[in-house]
mmCIF file with all atom_site columns, C-alpha atoms in Angstrom:
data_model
loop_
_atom_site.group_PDB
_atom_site.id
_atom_site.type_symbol
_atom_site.label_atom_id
_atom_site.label_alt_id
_atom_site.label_comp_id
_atom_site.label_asym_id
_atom_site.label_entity_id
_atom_site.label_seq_id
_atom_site.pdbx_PDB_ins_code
_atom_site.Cartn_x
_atom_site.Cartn_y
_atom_site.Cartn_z
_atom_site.occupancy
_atom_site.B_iso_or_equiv
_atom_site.pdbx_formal_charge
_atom_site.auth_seq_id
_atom_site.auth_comp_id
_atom_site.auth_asym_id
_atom_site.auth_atom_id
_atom_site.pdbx_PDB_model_num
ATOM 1   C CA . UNK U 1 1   ? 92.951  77.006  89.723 1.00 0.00 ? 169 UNK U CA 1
ATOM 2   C CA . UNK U 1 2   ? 91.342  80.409  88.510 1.00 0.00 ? 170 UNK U CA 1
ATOM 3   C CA . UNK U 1 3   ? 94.017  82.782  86.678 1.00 0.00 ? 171 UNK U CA 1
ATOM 4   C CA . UNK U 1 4   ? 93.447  86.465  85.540 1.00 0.00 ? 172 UNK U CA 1
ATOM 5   C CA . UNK U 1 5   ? 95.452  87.554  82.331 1.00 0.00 ? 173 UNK U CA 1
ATOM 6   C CA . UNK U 1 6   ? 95.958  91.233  81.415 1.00 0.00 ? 174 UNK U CA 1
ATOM 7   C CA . UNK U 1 7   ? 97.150  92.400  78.007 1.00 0.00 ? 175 UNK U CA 1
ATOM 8   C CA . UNK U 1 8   ? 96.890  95.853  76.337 1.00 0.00 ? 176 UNK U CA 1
ATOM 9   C CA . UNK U 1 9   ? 99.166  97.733  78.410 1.00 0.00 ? 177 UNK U CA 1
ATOM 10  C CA . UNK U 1 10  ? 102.346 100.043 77.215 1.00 0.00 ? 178 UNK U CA 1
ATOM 11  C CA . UNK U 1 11  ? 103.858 103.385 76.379 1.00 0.00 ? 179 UNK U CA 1
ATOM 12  C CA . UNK U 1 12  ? 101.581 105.987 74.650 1.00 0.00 ? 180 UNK U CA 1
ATOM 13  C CA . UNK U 1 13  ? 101.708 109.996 74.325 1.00 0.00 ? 181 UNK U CA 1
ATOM 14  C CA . UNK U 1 14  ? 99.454  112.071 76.717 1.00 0.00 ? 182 UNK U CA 1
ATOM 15  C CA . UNK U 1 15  ? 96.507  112.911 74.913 1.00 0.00 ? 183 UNK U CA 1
ATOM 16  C CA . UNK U 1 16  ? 96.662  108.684 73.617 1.00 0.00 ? 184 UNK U CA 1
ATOM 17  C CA . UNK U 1 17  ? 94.310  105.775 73.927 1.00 0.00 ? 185 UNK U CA 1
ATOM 18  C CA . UNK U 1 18  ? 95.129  102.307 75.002 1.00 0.00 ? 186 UNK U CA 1
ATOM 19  C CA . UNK U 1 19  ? 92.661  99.246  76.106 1.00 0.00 ? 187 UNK U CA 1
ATOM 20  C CA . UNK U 1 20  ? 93.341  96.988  78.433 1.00 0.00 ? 188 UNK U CA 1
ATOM 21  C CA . UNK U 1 21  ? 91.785  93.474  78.311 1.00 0.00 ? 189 UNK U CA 1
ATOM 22  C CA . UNK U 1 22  ? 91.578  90.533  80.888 1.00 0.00 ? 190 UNK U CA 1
ATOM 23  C CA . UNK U 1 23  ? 90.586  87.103  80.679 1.00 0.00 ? 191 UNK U CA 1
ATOM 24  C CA . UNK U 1 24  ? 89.712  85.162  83.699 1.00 0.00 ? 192 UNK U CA 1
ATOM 25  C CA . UNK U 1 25  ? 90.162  81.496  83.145 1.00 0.00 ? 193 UNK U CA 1
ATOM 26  C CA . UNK U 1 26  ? 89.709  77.752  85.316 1.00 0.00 ? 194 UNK U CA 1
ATOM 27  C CA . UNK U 1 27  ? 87.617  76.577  87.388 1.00 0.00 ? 195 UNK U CA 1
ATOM 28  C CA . UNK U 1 28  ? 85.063  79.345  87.559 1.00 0.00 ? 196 UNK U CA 1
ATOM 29  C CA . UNK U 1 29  ? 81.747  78.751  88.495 1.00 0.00 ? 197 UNK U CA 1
ATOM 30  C CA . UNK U 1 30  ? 80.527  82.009  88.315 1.00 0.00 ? 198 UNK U CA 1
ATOM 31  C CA . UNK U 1 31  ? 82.270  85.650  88.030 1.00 0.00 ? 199 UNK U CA 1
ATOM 32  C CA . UNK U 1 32  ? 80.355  88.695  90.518 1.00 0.00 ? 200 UNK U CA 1
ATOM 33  C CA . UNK U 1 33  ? 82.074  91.938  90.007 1.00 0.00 ? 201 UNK U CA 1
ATOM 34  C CA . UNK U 1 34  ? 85.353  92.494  87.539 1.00 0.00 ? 202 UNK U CA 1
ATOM 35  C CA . UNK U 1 35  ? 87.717  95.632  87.249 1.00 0.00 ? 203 UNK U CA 1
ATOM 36  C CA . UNK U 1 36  ? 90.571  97.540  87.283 1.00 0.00 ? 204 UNK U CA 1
ATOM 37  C CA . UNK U 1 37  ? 93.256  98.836  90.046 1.00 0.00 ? 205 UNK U CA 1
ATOM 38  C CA . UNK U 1 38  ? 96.308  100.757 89.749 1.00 0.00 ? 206 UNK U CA 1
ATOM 39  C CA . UNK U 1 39  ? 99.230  101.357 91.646 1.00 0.00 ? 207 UNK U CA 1
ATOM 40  C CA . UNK U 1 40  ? 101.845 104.170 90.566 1.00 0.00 ? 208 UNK U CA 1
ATOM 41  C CA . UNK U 1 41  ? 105.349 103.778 92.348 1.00 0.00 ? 209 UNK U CA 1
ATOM 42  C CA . UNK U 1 42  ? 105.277 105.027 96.241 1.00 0.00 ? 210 UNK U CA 1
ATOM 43  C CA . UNK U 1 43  ? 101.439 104.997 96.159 1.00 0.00 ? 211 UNK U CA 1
ATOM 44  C CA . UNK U 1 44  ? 98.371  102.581 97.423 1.00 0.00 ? 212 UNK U CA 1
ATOM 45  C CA . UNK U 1 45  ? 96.609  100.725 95.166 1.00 0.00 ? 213 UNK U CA 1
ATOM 46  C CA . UNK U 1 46  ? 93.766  102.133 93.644 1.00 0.00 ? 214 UNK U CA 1
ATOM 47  C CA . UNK U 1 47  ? 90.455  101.796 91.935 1.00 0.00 ? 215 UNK U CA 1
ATOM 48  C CA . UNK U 1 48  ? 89.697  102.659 88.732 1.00 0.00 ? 216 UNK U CA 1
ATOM 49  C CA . UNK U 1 49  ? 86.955  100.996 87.565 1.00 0.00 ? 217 UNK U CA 1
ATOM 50  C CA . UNK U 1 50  ? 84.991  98.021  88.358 1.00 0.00 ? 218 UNK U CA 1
ATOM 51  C CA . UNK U 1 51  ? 81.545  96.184  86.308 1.00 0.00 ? 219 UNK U CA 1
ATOM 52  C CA . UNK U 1 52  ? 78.999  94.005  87.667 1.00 0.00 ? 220 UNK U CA 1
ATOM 53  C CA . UNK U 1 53  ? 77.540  90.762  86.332 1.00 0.00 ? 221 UNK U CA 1
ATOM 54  C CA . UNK U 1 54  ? 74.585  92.872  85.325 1.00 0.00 ? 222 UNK U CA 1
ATOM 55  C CA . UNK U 1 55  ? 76.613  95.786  83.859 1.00 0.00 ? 223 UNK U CA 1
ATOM 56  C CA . UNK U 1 56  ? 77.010  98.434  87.132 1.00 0.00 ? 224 UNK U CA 1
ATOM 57  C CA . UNK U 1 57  ? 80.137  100.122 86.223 1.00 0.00 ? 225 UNK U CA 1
ATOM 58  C CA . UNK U 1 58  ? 81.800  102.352 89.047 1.00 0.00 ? 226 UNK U CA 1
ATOM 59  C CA . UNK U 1 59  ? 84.537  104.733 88.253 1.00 0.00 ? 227 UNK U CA 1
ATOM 60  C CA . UNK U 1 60  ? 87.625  107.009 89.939 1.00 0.00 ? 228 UNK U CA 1
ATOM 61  C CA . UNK U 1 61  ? 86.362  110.172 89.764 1.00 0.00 ? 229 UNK U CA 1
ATOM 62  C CA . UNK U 1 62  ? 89.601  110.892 88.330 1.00 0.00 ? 230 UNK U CA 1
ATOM 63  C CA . UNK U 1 63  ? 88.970  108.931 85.414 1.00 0.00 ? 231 UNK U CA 1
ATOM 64  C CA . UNK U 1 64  ? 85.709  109.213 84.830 1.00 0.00 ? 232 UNK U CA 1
ATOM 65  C CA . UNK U 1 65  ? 84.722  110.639 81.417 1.00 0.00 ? 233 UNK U CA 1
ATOM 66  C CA . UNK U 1 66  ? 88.061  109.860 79.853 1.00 0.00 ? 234 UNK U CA 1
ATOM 67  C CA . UNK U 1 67  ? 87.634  105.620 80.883 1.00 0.00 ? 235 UNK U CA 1
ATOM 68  C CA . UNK U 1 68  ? 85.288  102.741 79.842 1.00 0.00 ? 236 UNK U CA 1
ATOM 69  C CA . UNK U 1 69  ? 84.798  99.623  81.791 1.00 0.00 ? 237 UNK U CA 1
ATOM 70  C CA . UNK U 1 70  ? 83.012  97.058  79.439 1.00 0.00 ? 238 UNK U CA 1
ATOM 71  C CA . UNK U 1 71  ? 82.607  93.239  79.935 1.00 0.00 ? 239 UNK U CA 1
ATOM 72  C CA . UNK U 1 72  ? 81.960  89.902  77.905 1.00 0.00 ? 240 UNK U CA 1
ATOM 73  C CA . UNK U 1 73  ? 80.101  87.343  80.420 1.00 0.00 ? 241 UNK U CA 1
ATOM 74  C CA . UNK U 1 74  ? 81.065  84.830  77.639 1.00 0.00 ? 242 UNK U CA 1
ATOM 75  C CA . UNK U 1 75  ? 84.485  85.221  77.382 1.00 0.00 ? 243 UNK U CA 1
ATOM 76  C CA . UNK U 1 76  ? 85.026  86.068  81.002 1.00 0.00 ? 244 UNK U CA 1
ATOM 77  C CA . UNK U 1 77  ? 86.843  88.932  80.004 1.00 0.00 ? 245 UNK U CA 1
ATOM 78  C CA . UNK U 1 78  ? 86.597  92.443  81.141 1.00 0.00 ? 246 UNK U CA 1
ATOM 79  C CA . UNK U 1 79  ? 87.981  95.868  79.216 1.00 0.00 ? 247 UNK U CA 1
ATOM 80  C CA . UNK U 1 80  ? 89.478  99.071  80.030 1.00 0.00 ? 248 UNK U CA 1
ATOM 81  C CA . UNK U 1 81  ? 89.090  101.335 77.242 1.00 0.00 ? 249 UNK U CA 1
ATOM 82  C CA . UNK U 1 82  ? 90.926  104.694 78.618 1.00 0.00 ? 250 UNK U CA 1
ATOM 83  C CA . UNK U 1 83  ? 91.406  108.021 76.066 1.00 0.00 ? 251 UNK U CA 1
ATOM 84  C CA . UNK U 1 84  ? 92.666  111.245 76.460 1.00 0.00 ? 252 UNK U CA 1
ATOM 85  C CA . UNK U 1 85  ? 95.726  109.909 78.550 1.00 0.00 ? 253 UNK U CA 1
ATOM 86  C CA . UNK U 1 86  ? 97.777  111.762 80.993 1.00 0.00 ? 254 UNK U CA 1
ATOM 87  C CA . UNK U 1 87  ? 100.817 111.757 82.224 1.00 0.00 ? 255 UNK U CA 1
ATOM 88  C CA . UNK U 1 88  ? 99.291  110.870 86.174 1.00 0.00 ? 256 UNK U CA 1
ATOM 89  C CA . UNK U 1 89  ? 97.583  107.730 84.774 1.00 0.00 ? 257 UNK U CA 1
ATOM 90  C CA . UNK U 1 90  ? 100.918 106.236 84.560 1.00 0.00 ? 258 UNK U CA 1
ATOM 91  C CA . UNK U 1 91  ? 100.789 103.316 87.093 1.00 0.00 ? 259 UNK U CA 1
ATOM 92  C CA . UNK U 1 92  ? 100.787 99.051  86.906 1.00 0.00 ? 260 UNK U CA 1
ATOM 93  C CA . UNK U 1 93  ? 97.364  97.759  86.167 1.00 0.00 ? 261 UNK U CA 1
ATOM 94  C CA . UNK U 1 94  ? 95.618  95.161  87.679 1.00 0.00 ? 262 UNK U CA 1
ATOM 95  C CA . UNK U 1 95  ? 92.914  93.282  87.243 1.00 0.00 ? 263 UNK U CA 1
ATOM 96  C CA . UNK U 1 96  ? 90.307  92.094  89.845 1.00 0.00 ? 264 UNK U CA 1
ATOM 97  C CA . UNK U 1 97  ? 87.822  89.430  89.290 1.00 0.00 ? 265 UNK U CA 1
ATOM 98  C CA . UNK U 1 98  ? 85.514  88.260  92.673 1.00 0.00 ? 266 UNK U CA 1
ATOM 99  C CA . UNK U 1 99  ? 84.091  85.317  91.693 1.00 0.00 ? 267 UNK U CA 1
ATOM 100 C CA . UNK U 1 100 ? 83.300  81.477  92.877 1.00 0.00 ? 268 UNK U CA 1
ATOM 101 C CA . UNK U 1 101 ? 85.276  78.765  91.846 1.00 0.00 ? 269 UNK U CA 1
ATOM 102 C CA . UNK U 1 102 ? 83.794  75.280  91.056 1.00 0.00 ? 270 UNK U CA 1
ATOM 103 C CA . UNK U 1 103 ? 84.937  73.801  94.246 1.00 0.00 ? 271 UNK U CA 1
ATOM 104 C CA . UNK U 1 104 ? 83.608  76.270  96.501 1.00 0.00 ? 272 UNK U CA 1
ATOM 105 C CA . UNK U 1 105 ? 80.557  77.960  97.456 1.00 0.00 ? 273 UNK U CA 1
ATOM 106 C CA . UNK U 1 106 ? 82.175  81.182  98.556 1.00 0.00 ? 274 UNK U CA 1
ATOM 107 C CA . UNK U 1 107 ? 83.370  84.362  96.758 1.00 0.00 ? 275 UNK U CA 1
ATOM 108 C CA . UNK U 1 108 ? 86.569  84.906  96.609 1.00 0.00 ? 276 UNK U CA 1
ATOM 109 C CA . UNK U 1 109 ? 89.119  87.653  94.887 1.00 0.00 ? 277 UNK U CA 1
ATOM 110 C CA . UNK U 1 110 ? 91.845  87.062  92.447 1.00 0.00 ? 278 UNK U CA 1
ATOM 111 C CA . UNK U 1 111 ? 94.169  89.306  91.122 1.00 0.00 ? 279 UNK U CA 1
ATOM 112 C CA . UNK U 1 112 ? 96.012  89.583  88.178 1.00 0.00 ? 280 UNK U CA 1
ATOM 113 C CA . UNK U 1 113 ? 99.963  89.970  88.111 1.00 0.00 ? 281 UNK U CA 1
ATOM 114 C CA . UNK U 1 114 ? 99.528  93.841  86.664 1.00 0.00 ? 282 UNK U CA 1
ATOM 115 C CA . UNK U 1 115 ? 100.528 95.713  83.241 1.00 0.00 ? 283 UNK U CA 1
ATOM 116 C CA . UNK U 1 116 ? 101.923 98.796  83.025 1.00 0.00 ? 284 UNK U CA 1
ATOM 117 C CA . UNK U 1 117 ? 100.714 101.658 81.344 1.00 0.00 ? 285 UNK U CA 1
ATOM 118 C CA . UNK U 1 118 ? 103.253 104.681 80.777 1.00 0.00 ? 286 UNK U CA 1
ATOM 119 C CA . UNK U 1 119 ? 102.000 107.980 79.529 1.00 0.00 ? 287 UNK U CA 1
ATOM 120 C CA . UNK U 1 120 ? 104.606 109.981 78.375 1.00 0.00 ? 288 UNK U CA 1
ATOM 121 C CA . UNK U 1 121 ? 106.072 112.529 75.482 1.00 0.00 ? 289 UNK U CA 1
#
């Protein structure tokens, strides 16, 4: 059983800085690409950021500049570092891991169950 745990997220003044961490943990054999999604209420989910195994970031252009995607292979744990908040940020974040469990020789995604992240005064 593979399971994806965010932490980090919560209220913070436009103009703020939060960072969001995720561990992946289980069975994991080995971990391809890691990231972030959002969804605000009323709108698709969307992609923020995501790292490869190697390092590759990709980034919204929305938030590029302002966001950091980072990674620990180690700790199987990816990072959102995200400054200069605004108030359209505001959305649940999830993370996304595709990866290959120990009892499989696919690639599969996982999800995590999403934190949210309000910017407001």
């Amino acid at each position: 059983q593979v399971q994806l745990l965010e932490s980090g997220g919560g209220l913070v003044q436009p103009g703020g800085s939060l960072r969001l961490s995720c561990a992946a943990s289980g069975s994991i054999f080995y971990i391809n690409r890691m990231g972030w999604y959002r969804q605000a209420p009323g709108k698709e989910r969307e992609l923020v950021a995501t790292i490869t195994s190697i390092g590759s970031t990709n980034y919204a252009d929305s938030v590029k500049g302002r966001f950091i995607i980072s990674r620990d292979n180690a700790k199987n744990t990816v990072y959102l570092q995200m400054k200069s908040l605004k108030p359209e940020d505001t959305s649940v974040y999830y993370c996304y891991a595709n990866l290959r469990a120990t009892d499989t020789n696919n690639r599969s995604d996982y999800w995590g169950q999403g934190t949210q992240v309000t910017v407001s005064s």
